[in-house]
Short mmCIF file of C-alpha atoms in Angstrom, two decimals:
data_model
loop_
_atom_site.label_atom_id
_atom_site.label_comp_id
_atom_site.label_asym_id
_atom_site.label_seq_id
_atom_site.Cartn_x
_atom_site.Cartn_y
_atom_site.Cartn_z
CA MET A 710 -51.90 23.07 -7.20
CA SER A 711 -52.81 20.38 -9.70
CA LYS A 712 -56.17 20.56 -11.45
CA PRO A 713 -58.75 17.84 -10.71
CA GLN A 714 -58.75 15.14 -13.33
CA ASP A 715 -61.70 15.26 -15.74
CA ILE A 716 -63.59 11.97 -15.60
CA SER A 717 -63.45 11.76 -19.37
CA THR A 718 -59.68 11.47 -19.12
CA LEU A 719 -59.78 8.47 -16.77
CA PRO A 720 -58.15 5.34 -18.10
CA ALA A 721 -60.60 3.23 -20.08
CA HIS A 722 -60.50 0.32 -17.63
CA LEU A 723 -61.50 2.60 -14.74
CA ALA A 724 -64.40 4.07 -16.69
CA ARG A 725 -65.59 0.57 -17.65
CA THR A 726 -65.34 -0.54 -14.03
CA ALA A 727 -67.39 2.42 -12.80
CA THR A 728 -70.17 1.69 -15.28
CA ALA A 729 -70.10 -2.04 -14.52
CA LEU A 730 -70.43 -1.41 -10.78
CA ILE A 731 -73.38 0.96 -11.22
CA HIS A 732 -75.21 -1.21 -13.77
CA HIS A 733 -74.19 -4.64 -12.49
CA PRO A 734 -76.54 -7.32 -13.88
CA TYR A 735 -76.48 -9.66 -10.88
CA GLN A 736 -79.77 -10.18 -9.07
CA PRO A 737 -79.80 -12.26 -5.87
CA PRO A 738 -82.11 -15.28 -5.87
CA GLY A 739 -85.62 -14.82 -4.57
CA GLY A 740 -87.16 -16.68 -1.70
CA PHE A 741 -85.09 -15.17 1.08
CA ASP A 742 -87.05 -14.91 4.31
CA ALA A 743 -86.06 -13.89 7.82
CA VAL A 744 -87.59 -12.64 11.06
CA PRO A 745 -87.06 -8.88 10.43
CA PRO A 746 -88.54 -7.24 7.33
CA GLY A 747 -86.13 -6.04 4.69
CA VAL A 748 -84.83 -2.48 4.82
CA TYR A 749 -85.13 -0.55 1.56
CA LYS A 750 -83.38 2.81 1.22
CA ALA A 751 -84.21 4.89 -1.79
CA SER A 752 -84.94 8.32 -3.08
CA THR A 753 -85.02 7.30 -6.74
CA VAL A 754 -87.23 4.37 -7.70
CA ILE A 755 -86.52 2.73 -11.06
CA PHE A 756 -89.33 2.29 -13.63
CA GLU A 757 -89.07 -0.53 -16.14
CA ASN A 758 -90.57 1.58 -18.95
CA THR A 759 -92.53 4.77 -19.62
CA ALA A 760 -95.84 2.93 -19.35
CA ALA A 761 -94.97 2.05 -15.77
CA LEU A 762 -93.83 5.62 -15.19
CA HIS A 763 -97.24 6.97 -16.13
CA THR A 764 -99.47 4.28 -14.61
CA ARG A 765 -97.80 3.20 -11.40
CA GLN A 766 -99.68 4.28 -8.24
CA TRP A 767 -98.37 4.74 -4.71
CA GLN A 768 -101.45 6.12 -2.95
CA ASP A 769 -103.02 2.66 -2.62
CA LYS A 770 -99.67 0.93 -1.98
CA SER A 771 -99.90 -0.96 -5.27
CA GLY A 772 -96.54 0.36 -6.49
CA TYR A 773 -93.58 2.63 -5.86
CA THR A 774 -92.76 5.94 -7.52
CA TYR A 775 -90.38 7.84 -5.22
CA GLY A 776 -88.80 7.14 -1.88
CA LEU A 777 -90.71 9.95 -0.20
CA HIS A 778 -94.00 8.26 -1.08
CA GLY A 779 -93.15 4.85 0.30
CA THR A 780 -90.89 1.83 0.14
CA PRO A 781 -91.51 -1.78 1.17
CA THR A 782 -90.10 -0.86 4.59
CA THR A 783 -92.38 2.10 5.29
CA PHE A 784 -95.43 0.38 3.78
CA THR A 785 -94.82 -2.59 6.09
CA LEU A 786 -94.55 -0.36 9.15
CA GLU A 787 -97.72 1.52 8.19
CA GLU A 788 -99.72 -1.69 7.84
CA ARG A 789 -98.53 -3.04 11.18
CA LEU A 790 -99.36 0.22 12.96
CA ALA A 791 -102.86 0.18 11.49
CA THR A 792 -103.31 -3.30 12.95
CA LEU A 793 -101.96 -2.15 16.32
CA GLU A 794 -104.49 0.68 16.64
CA GLY A 795 -107.45 -1.02 15.01
CA GLY A 796 -107.30 1.23 11.94
CA LEU A 797 -107.04 0.57 8.22
CA HIS A 798 -104.66 3.25 6.94
CA THR A 799 -101.48 4.83 8.29
CA VAL A 800 -99.33 7.78 7.25
CA LEU A 801 -95.88 8.20 8.82
CA ALA A 802 -94.51 11.57 9.92
CA PRO A 803 -91.07 12.69 11.18
CA SER A 804 -92.29 13.17 14.77
CA GLY A 805 -95.37 13.03 16.96
CA LEU A 806 -95.74 16.79 16.78
CA SER A 807 -95.53 16.77 12.99
CA ALA A 808 -98.30 14.15 12.96
CA ILE A 809 -100.50 16.46 15.06
CA SER A 810 -99.71 19.41 12.78
CA LEU A 811 -100.40 17.27 9.72
CA VAL A 812 -103.92 16.49 10.96
CA ASP A 813 -104.56 20.19 11.64
CA MET A 814 -103.45 21.17 8.16
CA ALA A 815 -105.35 18.36 6.45
CA PHE A 816 -108.74 19.18 7.99
CA LEU A 817 -108.71 22.91 8.75
CA ARG A 818 -109.05 25.95 6.48
CA ALA A 819 -109.15 29.70 7.05
CA GLY A 820 -112.30 30.57 9.01
CA ASP A 821 -112.48 27.19 10.75
CA GLU A 822 -112.12 26.51 14.46
CA VAL A 823 -110.46 23.67 16.35
CA LEU A 824 -111.25 22.69 19.96
CA ILE A 825 -108.31 21.46 22.01
CA PRO A 826 -108.47 19.92 25.50
CA ASP A 827 -106.96 22.01 28.24
CA ASN A 828 -104.57 19.17 29.13
CA ALA A 829 -103.33 18.44 25.59
CA TYR A 830 -99.67 18.17 24.59
CA GLY A 831 -98.23 21.67 24.93
CA PRO A 832 -96.40 21.98 21.57
CA GLY A 833 -99.59 20.93 19.77
CA LYS A 834 -101.44 23.76 21.51
CA ASP A 835 -98.65 26.14 20.54
CA PHE A 836 -99.02 25.14 16.89
CA ALA A 837 -102.66 26.18 17.04
CA ARG A 838 -101.92 29.36 18.97
CA VAL A 839 -99.22 30.59 16.57
CA GLU A 840 -99.27 28.90 13.17
CA LEU A 841 -102.99 28.16 12.79
CA ALA A 842 -103.84 31.66 14.01
CA ARG A 843 -101.62 33.13 11.29
CA TRP A 844 -103.65 31.19 8.72
CA GLY A 845 -106.99 32.49 10.00
CA ILE A 846 -107.87 29.36 12.01
CA THR A 847 -109.05 29.93 15.57
CA HIS A 848 -108.91 27.58 18.52
CA ARG A 849 -110.51 27.31 21.95
CA SER A 850 -109.66 25.27 25.01
CA TYR A 851 -112.21 23.02 26.72
CA ASP A 852 -112.44 20.88 29.86
CA PRO A 853 -112.06 17.23 28.73
CA GLN A 854 -113.87 16.03 31.85
CA ASN A 855 -117.01 18.05 31.15
CA ALA A 856 -118.81 16.76 28.08
CA GLU A 857 -121.86 18.91 28.81
CA ALA A 858 -119.76 22.07 28.60
CA LEU A 859 -118.27 20.90 25.29
CA ALA A 860 -121.75 20.79 23.78
CA GLY A 861 -122.07 24.53 24.25
CA LEU A 862 -118.82 25.28 22.40
CA ILE A 863 -119.40 23.56 19.08
CA THR A 864 -120.56 25.75 16.19
CA GLU A 865 -120.71 25.39 12.42
CA ARG A 866 -117.18 26.80 12.30
CA THR A 867 -115.87 24.01 14.56
CA LYS A 868 -114.37 21.46 12.19
CA LEU A 869 -111.94 19.54 14.38
CA LEU A 870 -112.10 18.27 17.96
CA TRP A 871 -108.90 17.02 19.61
CA LEU A 872 -108.94 14.46 22.42
CA GLU A 873 -106.06 13.28 24.57
CA ALA A 874 -106.06 10.30 26.93
CA ALA A 875 -104.63 10.58 29.45
CA GLY A 876 -103.85 14.29 29.71
CA SER A 877 -100.31 15.43 29.10
CA VAL A 878 -98.29 15.67 32.35
CA THR A 879 -101.36 15.95 34.60
CA LEU A 880 -102.77 12.54 33.50
CA GLU A 881 -106.48 13.22 33.98
CA PHE A 882 -108.43 10.62 32.03
CA PRO A 883 -111.12 12.34 29.94
CA ASP A 884 -114.76 11.43 29.55
CA LEU A 885 -114.01 9.96 26.13
CA LEU A 886 -117.42 8.36 25.60
CA GLY A 887 -119.26 11.46 26.77
CA LEU A 888 -117.19 13.70 24.51
CA LEU A 889 -117.78 11.37 21.55
CA ARG A 890 -121.53 11.33 22.19
CA VAL A 891 -121.51 15.13 21.92
CA ALA A 892 -119.27 15.16 18.85
CA ARG A 893 -121.40 12.65 16.95
CA GLN A 894 -124.34 15.05 17.09
CA HIS A 895 -122.37 17.24 14.66
CA PRO A 896 -121.68 15.38 11.38
CA HIS A 897 -119.38 18.15 10.13
CA LEU A 898 -117.02 17.65 13.08
CA ARG A 899 -113.93 15.44 12.81
CA VAL A 900 -112.53 13.90 15.99
CA ALA A 901 -108.81 13.25 16.43
CA LEU A 902 -107.16 11.56 19.41
CA ASP A 903 -103.57 11.76 20.58
CA ASN A 904 -103.23 8.10 21.51
CA THR A 905 -99.54 8.09 22.39
CA TRP A 906 -100.18 7.22 26.04
CA GLY A 907 -102.52 4.34 25.15
CA ALA A 908 -100.17 3.10 22.40
CA GLY A 909 -102.98 1.10 20.77
CA LEU A 910 -102.92 -1.23 23.78
CA ALA A 911 -104.78 0.48 26.63
CA PHE A 912 -107.94 0.73 24.51
CA ASN A 913 -109.01 0.65 20.86
CA PRO A 914 -109.60 4.26 19.78
CA PHE A 915 -111.80 3.22 16.85
CA GLN A 916 -114.05 0.81 18.76
CA MET A 917 -115.05 1.87 22.25
CA PRO A 918 -118.16 0.14 23.61
CA ASP A 919 -120.63 2.42 25.36
CA PRO A 920 -121.97 0.78 28.56
CA GLN A 921 -124.75 3.38 28.74
CA ASP A 922 -126.19 2.32 25.39
CA ALA A 923 -128.58 -0.64 25.68
CA ALA A 924 -128.17 -1.36 21.96
CA GLY A 925 -124.44 -1.87 22.43
CA ALA A 926 -123.29 1.15 20.45
CA ILE A 927 -119.63 1.33 19.49
CA TRP A 928 -117.98 4.74 19.48
CA GLY A 929 -114.73 5.66 17.82
CA VAL A 930 -112.59 8.56 16.73
CA ASP A 931 -111.96 9.52 13.13
CA VAL A 932 -108.19 9.85 13.49
CA SER A 933 -105.65 8.46 15.94
CA VAL A 934 -102.24 10.08 16.25
CA HIS A 935 -99.34 8.19 17.77
CA ALA A 936 -95.87 9.44 18.67
CA LEU A 937 -93.82 6.39 17.70
CA THR A 938 -90.92 8.08 19.46
CA LYS A 939 -92.30 6.67 22.69
CA TYR A 940 -93.45 3.07 23.25
CA PRO A 941 -93.31 1.62 19.69
CA SER A 942 -89.63 2.53 19.33
CA GLY A 943 -88.83 1.65 22.93
CA GLY A 944 -85.18 2.59 22.59
CA ALA A 945 -85.22 6.37 23.08
CA ASP A 946 -83.41 6.67 19.76
CA VAL A 947 -86.08 7.41 17.14
CA LEU A 948 -88.27 10.41 16.31
CA MET A 949 -91.40 9.47 14.37
CA GLY A 950 -95.17 9.87 14.36
CA ALA A 951 -98.16 8.23 12.71
CA VAL A 952 -101.66 9.22 11.66
CA ILE A 953 -104.08 6.28 11.60
CA THR A 954 -107.59 6.31 10.11
CA ARG A 955 -110.33 3.91 9.05
CA ASP A 956 -112.17 6.09 6.53
CA PRO A 957 -110.58 6.02 3.03
CA GLN A 958 -111.63 9.61 2.29
CA LEU A 959 -110.09 10.97 5.48
CA HIS A 960 -106.95 8.95 4.82
CA HIS A 961 -106.74 10.46 1.33
CA GLN A 962 -106.99 13.98 2.77
CA VAL A 963 -104.16 13.28 5.18
CA LEU A 964 -102.08 11.50 2.54
CA MET A 965 -102.32 14.32 -0.01
CA THR A 966 -101.45 16.97 2.59
CA HIS A 967 -98.54 14.77 3.65
CA MET A 968 -97.35 14.59 0.03
CA ARG A 969 -97.59 18.35 -0.53
CA LEU A 970 -95.63 19.03 2.65
CA GLY A 971 -92.90 16.65 1.55
CA LEU A 972 -92.89 14.72 4.81
CA GLY A 973 -90.94 11.51 5.02
CA VAL A 974 -89.11 9.17 7.40
CA GLY A 975 -85.78 7.41 7.01
CA ALA A 976 -85.58 3.70 6.32
CA ASN A 977 -83.28 3.07 9.26
CA ASP A 978 -85.72 4.79 11.62
CA ALA A 979 -88.60 2.74 10.21
CA GLU A 980 -86.47 -0.36 10.73
CA LEU A 981 -85.95 0.49 14.40
CA VAL A 982 -89.68 0.93 15.02
CA LEU A 983 -90.40 -2.34 13.18
CA ARG A 984 -87.84 -4.02 15.42
CA GLY A 985 -89.54 -2.62 18.52
CA LEU A 986 -93.13 -3.54 17.65
CA PRO A 987 -93.02 -7.29 18.45
CA SER A 988 -91.95 -6.60 22.04
CA LEU A 989 -94.29 -3.62 22.50
CA PRO A 990 -97.08 -5.48 24.38
CA LEU A 991 -94.54 -7.06 26.76
CA ARG A 992 -92.72 -3.78 27.39
CA TYR A 993 -95.96 -1.86 27.85
CA ALA A 994 -97.16 -4.40 30.39
CA ALA A 995 -93.86 -4.12 32.27
CA HIS A 996 -94.02 -0.31 32.32
CA ASP A 997 -97.65 -0.52 33.48
CA ALA A 998 -97.05 -2.99 36.31
CA ALA A 999 -94.03 -1.12 37.67
CA THR A 1000 -95.77 2.25 37.46
CA ARG A 1001 -98.84 1.06 39.35
CA GLN A 1002 -96.62 -0.31 42.10
CA ILE A 1003 -94.69 2.95 42.37
CA ALA A 1004 -97.87 5.09 42.18
CA GLN A 1005 -99.42 3.19 45.08
CA TRP A 1006 -96.21 3.57 47.08
CA LEU A 1007 -96.11 7.31 46.35
CA GLN A 1008 -99.64 7.63 47.73
CA SER A 1009 -98.31 6.47 51.08
CA ARG A 1010 -95.75 9.26 51.14
CA ALA A 1011 -96.40 12.58 52.86
CA GLU A 1012 -94.35 14.72 50.45
CA PRO A 1013 -96.66 14.94 47.41
CA SER A 1014 -100.06 16.49 48.04
CA GLN A 1015 -101.51 14.47 45.17
CA VAL A 1016 -100.44 11.51 43.04
CA LEU A 1017 -101.85 11.40 39.50
CA HIS A 1018 -102.23 8.07 37.72
CA PRO A 1019 -105.44 6.90 36.01
CA ALA A 1020 -105.52 3.53 37.77
CA LEU A 1021 -105.56 5.16 41.24
CA LEU A 1022 -109.10 5.36 42.64
CA ASP A 1023 -108.86 9.05 43.54
CA SER A 1024 -107.06 10.19 40.38
CA PRO A 1025 -109.23 12.45 38.18
CA GLY A 1026 -111.10 10.45 35.57
CA HIS A 1027 -110.40 7.05 37.14
CA ALA A 1028 -113.98 5.87 36.58
CA TRP A 1029 -113.78 6.73 32.87
CA TRP A 1030 -110.40 4.97 32.62
CA ALA A 1031 -111.84 1.87 34.31
CA GLU A 1032 -114.78 1.95 31.89
CA LEU A 1033 -112.55 1.64 28.82
CA CYS A 1034 -109.06 0.51 29.73
CA GLN A 1035 -107.20 -2.49 31.03
CA ALA A 1036 -103.76 -0.86 31.00
CA ALA A 1037 -102.35 2.44 32.17
CA GLY A 1038 -98.89 2.96 30.69
CA GLY A 1039 -95.74 4.13 32.41
CA LEU A 1040 -96.38 7.69 33.62
CA VAL A 1041 -97.14 8.98 37.11
CA SER A 1042 -97.09 12.59 38.33
CA MET A 1043 -96.77 14.16 41.77
CA VAL A 1044 -98.15 17.54 42.81
CA PHE A 1045 -96.13 19.65 45.28
CA ASP A 1046 -98.09 22.65 46.55
CA ALA A 1047 -96.31 25.99 46.76
CA ASP A 1048 -97.35 26.57 50.37
CA ARG A 1049 -95.34 23.52 51.42
CA TYR A 1050 -92.42 23.38 49.01
CA SER A 1051 -90.83 26.15 46.98
CA THR A 1052 -89.87 25.54 43.38
CA GLU A 1053 -86.22 25.53 44.41
CA ARG A 1054 -86.78 22.74 46.95
CA VAL A 1055 -88.66 20.60 44.45
CA HIS A 1056 -85.88 21.14 41.91
CA ALA A 1057 -83.39 20.06 44.58
CA PHE A 1058 -85.42 16.84 45.00
CA VAL A 1059 -85.29 16.26 41.24
CA ASP A 1060 -81.54 16.94 41.17
CA ALA A 1061 -81.01 14.46 44.02
CA LEU A 1062 -82.41 11.56 41.99
CA GLN A 1063 -79.71 9.24 40.68
CA VAL A 1064 -81.41 6.36 38.86
CA PHE A 1065 -84.01 8.68 37.35
CA LYS A 1066 -82.45 10.98 34.76
CA ILE A 1067 -83.76 14.43 33.85
CA GLY A 1068 -85.05 14.38 30.30
CA TYR A 1069 -88.06 14.83 28.05
CA SER A 1070 -90.02 11.99 26.43
CA TRP A 1071 -90.78 8.52 27.77
CA GLY A 1072 -91.35 4.93 26.68
CA GLY A 1073 -87.68 3.92 26.65
CA PRO A 1074 -85.76 1.60 28.99
CA MET A 1075 -84.49 4.35 31.30
CA SER A 1076 -86.67 6.07 33.90
CA LEU A 1077 -86.95 9.84 33.48
CA VAL A 1078 -88.10 12.78 35.59
CA MET A 1079 -89.30 16.22 34.55
CA PRO A 1080 -90.53 19.12 36.74
CA TYR A 1081 -93.17 21.56 35.48
CA ARG A 1082 -94.44 24.85 36.87
CA LEU A 1083 -98.04 24.31 37.94
CA ASP A 1084 -99.00 27.99 38.00
CA GLY A 1085 -101.19 28.70 34.98
CA MET A 1086 -100.75 25.20 33.52
CA ARG A 1087 -104.48 24.45 33.52
CA GLU A 1088 -107.55 26.63 32.91
CA HIS A 1089 -110.06 23.93 33.85
CA GLY A 1090 -110.38 21.09 36.33
CA HIS A 1091 -108.93 20.34 39.74
CA LEU A 1092 -105.55 21.95 39.03
CA ALA A 1093 -106.89 25.26 37.77
CA GLY A 1094 -105.57 28.08 39.92
CA ARG A 1095 -103.24 25.80 41.87
CA ARG A 1096 -99.70 27.00 42.60
CA GLY A 1097 -96.71 24.79 42.92
CA THR A 1098 -94.71 22.24 40.96
CA ILE A 1099 -95.74 19.04 39.28
CA VAL A 1100 -93.12 16.34 38.81
CA ARG A 1101 -93.73 13.70 36.13
CA LEU A 1102 -92.02 10.34 36.40
CA ALA A 1103 -91.64 8.18 33.29
CA ILE A 1104 -91.05 4.68 34.60
CA GLY A 1105 -88.61 2.65 32.55
CA LEU A 1106 -87.64 -1.00 32.75
CA GLU A 1107 -85.45 -0.88 35.84
CA SER A 1108 -86.36 -2.74 39.02
CA PRO A 1109 -89.27 -0.99 40.79
CA ALA A 1110 -87.41 -1.54 44.06
CA ALA A 1111 -84.40 0.37 42.74
CA LEU A 1112 -86.61 3.23 41.57
CA MET A 1113 -88.44 3.49 44.89
CA ALA A 1114 -85.12 3.44 46.74
CA ASP A 1115 -83.94 6.30 44.54
CA LEU A 1116 -87.10 8.30 45.27
CA GLU A 1117 -86.76 7.49 48.98
CA GLN A 1118 -83.27 8.96 49.20
CA ALA A 1119 -84.19 12.02 47.13
CA PHE A 1120 -87.21 12.75 49.34
CA GLN A 1121 -84.76 13.41 52.18
CA VAL A 1122 -84.03 16.74 50.51
CA LEU A 1123 -87.60 17.78 51.34
CA ALA A 1124 -87.42 16.74 54.99
#
């Protein structure tokens, strides 16, 4: 077997060519402009001299030091997301769950407590139950539709309050204004919202007018978390999250924790989200309109005992949704009680669907379905103690007529 050739023994013209290609002097002319922002991929960022090395700052987006801390592509995406949600600062994370975990780690220390709504995103609750508990941070669950009960839970140890609108899977809309009124009586308490469902379009999480306040008070959260995996991407091909704030000090806390954890996102993924943002309002409106049509049709069916969608008059929290929102996203859930349909029969219904595909997530072009065991899912509210199966539909961009026809034929399994 021949030995590999030492680079120092390469012919001189090859060595010169290698150096010339790496250090090529050509610079393209400036002034290029196009519809999409440029895509910059880098780990190493070049400094023009040692003075720049020691003075350049990335925290305020005035310069670049290392790819992990930002490029023109990620800075552009962060600024556009801040505009979308009504914030001032954004930090990108590799997923929605990592964005939730980042907020927990930025604001909580050993001995602190976090309050999490009963209907919050399950993996976020698991992070508190396992990882935060290992670090000496406790958590308690609360009913997001009972602001009065929340008031009795907050102590000096409670440093973070999570909100979610609408609730994960079960889609109850919380008493956001009532919960914020309680929270604002405790200056030491930070309030974070998982705003993935609202996508920055259903309502502004930082500026929510309070109709009960004669002075026209405006309420808002401290932090909004957004799983960009869903609606902003729109293509079911990106994993990413964002943490949006308005307060510079809170942003700095998140940013420094982000840096120490070494979190980053790829330029190509940032490019895909940037490509999806201009069409986001149009896609969200299409998801919303189709989902409302399907939700109303499902209410006319005898198979589900309950249809959950915030825009339906009898869906839990509808009045609070109507108070704040003008849109309702693309999710609708159906409850199948155990005394009517066994888990196996509901699973057979799910398996019979053809246009709907079985899969997690939502916000992409394809409609998805996912069954969940209702037993023990909720400690509070109308579903507490209920037995059965809940089936969540994520409505994509197909024809509503085609989706209802698919549901119609699958319901025959339950006949």
